[in-house]
mmCIF file of C-alpha atoms in Angstrom:
data_model
loop_
_atom_site.group_PDB
_atom_site.id
_atom_site.type_symbol
_atom_site.label_atom_id
_atom_site.label_comp_id
_atom_site.label_asym_id
_atom_site.label_seq_id
_atom_site.Cartn_x
_atom_site.Cartn_y
_atom_site.Cartn_z
ATOM 1 C CA UNK Q 5 113.424 94.436 97.171
ATOM 2 C CA UNK Q 6 112.701 94.623 93.612
ATOM 3 C CA UNK Q 7 111.367 97.828 92.571
ATOM 4 C CA UNK Q 8 110.062 99.425 89.470
ATOM 5 C CA UNK Q 9 111.025 103.159 88.653
ATOM 6 C CA UNK Q 10 108.811 105.032 86.263
ATOM 7 C CA UNK Q 11 111.118 106.772 83.756
ATOM 8 C CA UNK Q 12 111.193 108.479 80.268
ATOM 9 C CA UNK Q 13 113.383 108.367 77.531
ATOM 10 C CA UNK Q 14 115.572 111.423 78.531
ATOM 11 C CA UNK Q 15 115.901 109.783 82.038
ATOM 12 C CA UNK Q 16 117.304 106.637 80.251
ATOM 13 C CA UNK Q 17 119.842 108.840 78.358
ATOM 14 C CA UNK Q 18 121.009 110.469 81.463
ATOM 15 C CA UNK Q 19 121.201 107.081 83.116
ATOM 16 C CA UNK Q 20 123.437 105.674 80.288
ATOM 17 C CA UNK Q 21 125.495 108.928 80.366
ATOM 18 C CA UNK Q 22 125.940 109.154 84.110
ATOM 19 C CA UNK Q 23 125.480 105.419 85.161
ATOM 20 C CA UNK Q 24 122.742 106.468 87.725
ATOM 21 C CA UNK Q 25 119.006 106.580 87.293
ATOM 22 C CA UNK Q 26 117.565 109.622 89.260
ATOM 23 C CA UNK Q 27 113.923 108.792 90.042
ATOM 24 C CA UNK Q 28 111.479 111.690 90.220
ATOM 25 C CA UNK Q 29 110.619 112.395 93.599
ATOM 26 C CA UNK Q 30 112.113 109.123 94.916
ATOM 27 C CA UNK Q 31 108.823 107.437 93.680
ATOM 28 C CA UNK Q 32 109.050 103.748 92.584
ATOM 29 C CA UNK Q 33 106.526 100.676 92.838
ATOM 30 C CA UNK Q 34 107.030 97.252 94.378
ATOM 31 C CA UNK Q 35 105.119 94.310 95.671
ATOM 32 C CA UNK Q 36 103.974 95.999 98.933
ATOM 33 C CA UNK Q 37 101.488 94.493 101.689
ATOM 34 C CA UNK Q 38 99.164 97.018 100.353
ATOM 35 C CA UNK Q 39 99.330 95.745 96.808
ATOM 36 C CA UNK Q 40 99.076 92.275 97.834
ATOM 37 C CA UNK Q 41 95.878 93.064 99.900
ATOM 38 C CA UNK Q 42 94.152 94.738 96.948
ATOM 39 C CA UNK Q 43 94.287 91.347 94.967
ATOM 40 C CA UNK Q 44 92.195 88.442 95.874
ATOM 41 C CA UNK Q 45 94.492 86.063 94.065
ATOM 42 C CA UNK Q 46 97.655 86.020 92.373
ATOM 43 C CA UNK Q 47 101.280 84.536 93.079
ATOM 44 C CA UNK Q 48 104.202 86.728 93.505
ATOM 45 C CA UNK Q 49 105.369 86.941 90.034
ATOM 46 C CA UNK Q 50 101.635 88.171 88.991
ATOM 47 C CA UNK Q 51 101.685 90.848 91.719
ATOM 48 C CA UNK Q 52 105.280 91.975 90.588
ATOM 49 C CA UNK Q 53 103.650 92.520 87.312
ATOM 50 C CA UNK Q 54 100.940 94.505 88.729
ATOM 51 C CA UNK Q 55 103.501 96.671 90.365
ATOM 52 C CA UNK Q 56 105.395 96.973 87.069
ATOM 53 C CA UNK Q 57 102.153 98.092 85.463
ATOM 54 C CA UNK Q 58 101.438 100.840 88.115
ATOM 55 C CA UNK Q 59 105.117 102.085 87.297
ATOM 56 C CA UNK Q 60 104.163 102.003 83.561
ATOM 57 C CA UNK Q 61 101.095 104.034 84.362
ATOM 58 C CA UNK Q 62 103.297 106.558 86.424
ATOM 59 C CA UNK Q 63 105.740 106.775 83.216
ATOM 60 C CA UNK Q 64 102.562 107.942 81.166
ATOM 61 C CA UNK Q 65 102.134 110.776 83.778
ATOM 62 C CA UNK Q 66 105.914 111.826 83.346
ATOM 63 C CA UNK Q 67 105.226 111.686 79.728
ATOM 64 C CA UNK Q 68 102.305 113.940 80.028
ATOM 65 C CA UNK Q 69 104.372 116.545 81.777
ATOM 66 C CA UNK Q 70 107.166 116.304 79.278
ATOM 67 C CA UNK Q 71 104.981 116.522 76.288
ATOM 68 C CA UNK Q 72 102.802 119.413 78.084
ATOM 69 C CA UNK Q 73 105.880 121.606 78.727
ATOM 70 C CA UNK Q 74 107.206 121.198 75.176
ATOM 71 C CA UNK Q 75 110.677 120.974 76.446
ATOM 72 C CA UNK Q 76 111.867 117.826 74.473
ATOM 73 C CA UNK Q 77 110.091 117.516 71.168
ATOM 74 C CA UNK Q 78 112.449 114.465 70.490
ATOM 75 C CA UNK Q 79 111.117 112.618 73.417
ATOM 76 C CA UNK Q 80 109.870 109.294 72.110
ATOM 77 C CA UNK Q 81 106.356 108.563 73.275
ATOM 78 C CA UNK Q 82 107.239 105.229 74.964
ATOM 79 C CA UNK Q 83 106.679 104.253 78.570
ATOM 80 C CA UNK Q 84 109.898 103.189 80.328
ATOM 81 C CA UNK Q 85 110.196 101.150 83.572
ATOM 82 C CA UNK Q 86 113.416 100.358 85.136
ATOM 83 C CA UNK Q 87 113.535 97.372 87.395
ATOM 84 C CA UNK Q 88 116.187 97.395 90.369
ATOM 85 C CA UNK Q 89 117.035 95.614 93.357
ATOM 86 C CA UNK Q 90 117.461 97.963 96.299
ATOM 87 C CA UNK Q 91 117.527 97.709 100.023
ATOM 88 C CA UNK Q 92 116.613 101.301 101.265
ATOM 89 C CA UNK Q 93 112.908 101.293 100.400
ATOM 90 C CA UNK Q 94 110.080 102.970 102.456
ATOM 91 C CA UNK Q 95 106.381 102.223 101.953
ATOM 92 C CA UNK Q 96 104.306 105.046 100.465
ATOM 93 C CA UNK Q 97 100.671 104.209 101.792
ATOM 94 C CA UNK Q 98 99.677 107.822 100.798
ATOM 95 C CA UNK Q 99 100.056 106.962 97.097
ATOM 96 C CA UNK Q 100 98.943 104.033 94.854
ATOM 97 C CA UNK Q 101 98.904 100.462 96.399
ATOM 98 C CA UNK Q 102 102.409 99.579 95.182
ATOM 99 C CA UNK Q 103 103.994 103.033 95.752
ATOM 100 C CA UNK Q 104 107.232 103.222 97.607
ATOM 101 C CA UNK Q 105 110.025 105.779 98.134
ATOM 102 C CA UNK Q 106 113.598 105.187 97.359
ATOM 103 C CA UNK Q 107 116.600 107.383 98.550
ATOM 104 C CA UNK Q 108 118.970 108.741 96.036
ATOM 105 C CA UNK Q 109 119.751 107.702 92.473
ATOM 106 C CA UNK Q 110 119.759 103.947 91.396
ATOM 107 C CA UNK Q 111 123.254 102.896 90.196
ATOM 108 C CA UNK Q 112 123.574 100.829 87.032
ATOM 109 C CA UNK Q 113 124.803 97.928 88.995
ATOM 110 C CA UNK Q 114 121.407 97.631 91.082
ATOM 111 C CA UNK Q 115 119.354 97.548 87.740
ATOM 112 C CA UNK Q 116 117.971 94.035 86.915
ATOM 113 C CA UNK Q 117 116.016 95.042 83.469
ATOM 114 C CA UNK Q 118 114.755 97.941 81.698
ATOM 115 C CA UNK Q 119 111.198 97.783 80.011
ATOM 116 C CA UNK Q 120 110.228 99.952 77.258
ATOM 117 C CA UNK Q 121 107.333 100.285 74.734
ATOM 118 C CA UNK Q 122 108.071 99.078 71.216
ATOM 119 C CA UNK Q 123 107.627 101.380 68.240
ATOM 120 C CA UNK Q 124 103.965 99.864 67.598
ATOM 121 C CA UNK Q 125 102.822 101.573 70.879
ATOM 122 C CA UNK Q 126 103.948 105.028 70.155
ATOM 123 C CA UNK Q 127 100.404 106.412 68.891
ATOM 124 C CA UNK Q 128 98.629 104.870 71.703
ATOM 125 C CA UNK Q 129 101.159 106.194 74.373
ATOM 126 C CA UNK Q 130 101.025 109.590 72.962
ATOM 127 C CA UNK Q 131 97.312 109.782 73.291
ATOM 128 C CA UNK Q 132 97.309 108.134 76.578
ATOM 129 C CA UNK Q 133 99.720 110.374 77.821
ATOM 130 C CA UNK Q 134 97.521 113.375 76.885
ATOM 131 C CA UNK Q 135 94.701 111.623 78.509
ATOM 132 C CA UNK Q 136 96.080 110.261 81.734
ATOM 133 C CA UNK Q 137 95.066 113.032 84.196
ATOM 134 C CA UNK Q 138 91.381 112.966 82.863
ATOM 135 C CA UNK Q 139 91.398 109.076 83.296
ATOM 136 C CA UNK Q 140 92.618 109.416 86.796
ATOM 137 C CA UNK Q 141 89.584 111.771 87.223
ATOM 138 C CA UNK Q 142 87.156 109.146 85.870
ATOM 139 C CA UNK Q 143 86.610 110.289 82.361
ATOM 140 C CA UNK Q 144 85.688 107.214 80.555
ATOM 141 C CA UNK Q 145 86.975 108.195 77.139
ATOM 142 C CA UNK Q 146 90.309 108.928 78.406
ATOM 143 C CA UNK Q 147 90.162 105.711 80.360
ATOM 144 C CA UNK Q 148 89.704 104.060 77.150
ATOM 145 C CA UNK Q 149 92.914 105.860 75.727
ATOM 146 C CA UNK Q 150 95.116 104.874 78.597
ATOM 147 C CA UNK Q 151 93.787 101.402 78.223
ATOM 148 C CA UNK Q 152 94.659 101.293 74.540
ATOM 149 C CA UNK Q 153 98.419 102.117 75.779
ATOM 150 C CA UNK Q 154 98.277 99.488 78.526
ATOM 151 C CA UNK Q 155 97.189 96.883 76.150
ATOM 152 C CA UNK Q 156 100.778 97.056 74.477
ATOM 153 C CA UNK Q 157 103.423 94.767 76.493
ATOM 154 C CA UNK Q 158 106.595 96.504 77.567
ATOM 155 C CA UNK Q 159 109.588 95.001 75.909
ATOM 156 C CA UNK Q 160 112.285 93.484 78.314
ATOM 157 C CA UNK Q 161 116.030 94.759 78.045
ATOM 158 C CA UNK Q 162 119.087 93.680 79.848
ATOM 159 C CA UNK Q 163 121.045 96.397 81.544
ATOM 160 C CA UNK Q 164 123.823 95.904 79.267
ATOM 161 C CA UNK Q 165 121.624 96.623 76.186
ATOM 162 C CA UNK Q 166 120.322 99.969 77.317
ATOM 163 C CA UNK Q 167 123.116 102.007 75.840
ATOM 164 C CA UNK Q 168 122.684 100.451 72.362
ATOM 165 C CA UNK Q 169 118.855 100.854 72.773
ATOM 166 C CA UNK Q 170 119.355 104.520 73.653
ATOM 167 C CA UNK Q 171 121.662 105.072 70.749
ATOM 168 C CA UNK Q 172 119.503 103.478 68.220
ATOM 169 C CA UNK Q 173 116.452 105.919 69.083
ATOM 170 C CA UNK Q 174 118.666 109.077 68.285
#
């Protein structure tokens, strides 16, 4: 099953160094039956895109925590989503429509692609990361800020390009 793992830049660095992506809490997103039911129309490609967007929103939540803790002032304000093909995936109906749980780390050979915000999204992503919790609680101004970030398309990278991408950002 194709899954979309929310990540951050430090997680990408660690993935390049160790050859394994360690998802936070085993949470990922996929085209689940619940996600399919939540849309009145759309083919599999469109619904996979919706799952990837849920992972991108989760990446904002991860960035919110990193920025809030001030642990890594060098963390680029960019959403990161890692797409992988995995067999051991469990549905998570207690979370978002497309949420799934994966067990263990994701080895590089299972990664299909990596999706990252471009430089022009940094300002919007930083604002959205600060507002995502309020947006989740229904704050319309915060929802607007999150929407501004979500208007930016994530750039696609082949797994073979990720080491260079990480090096360029240092």
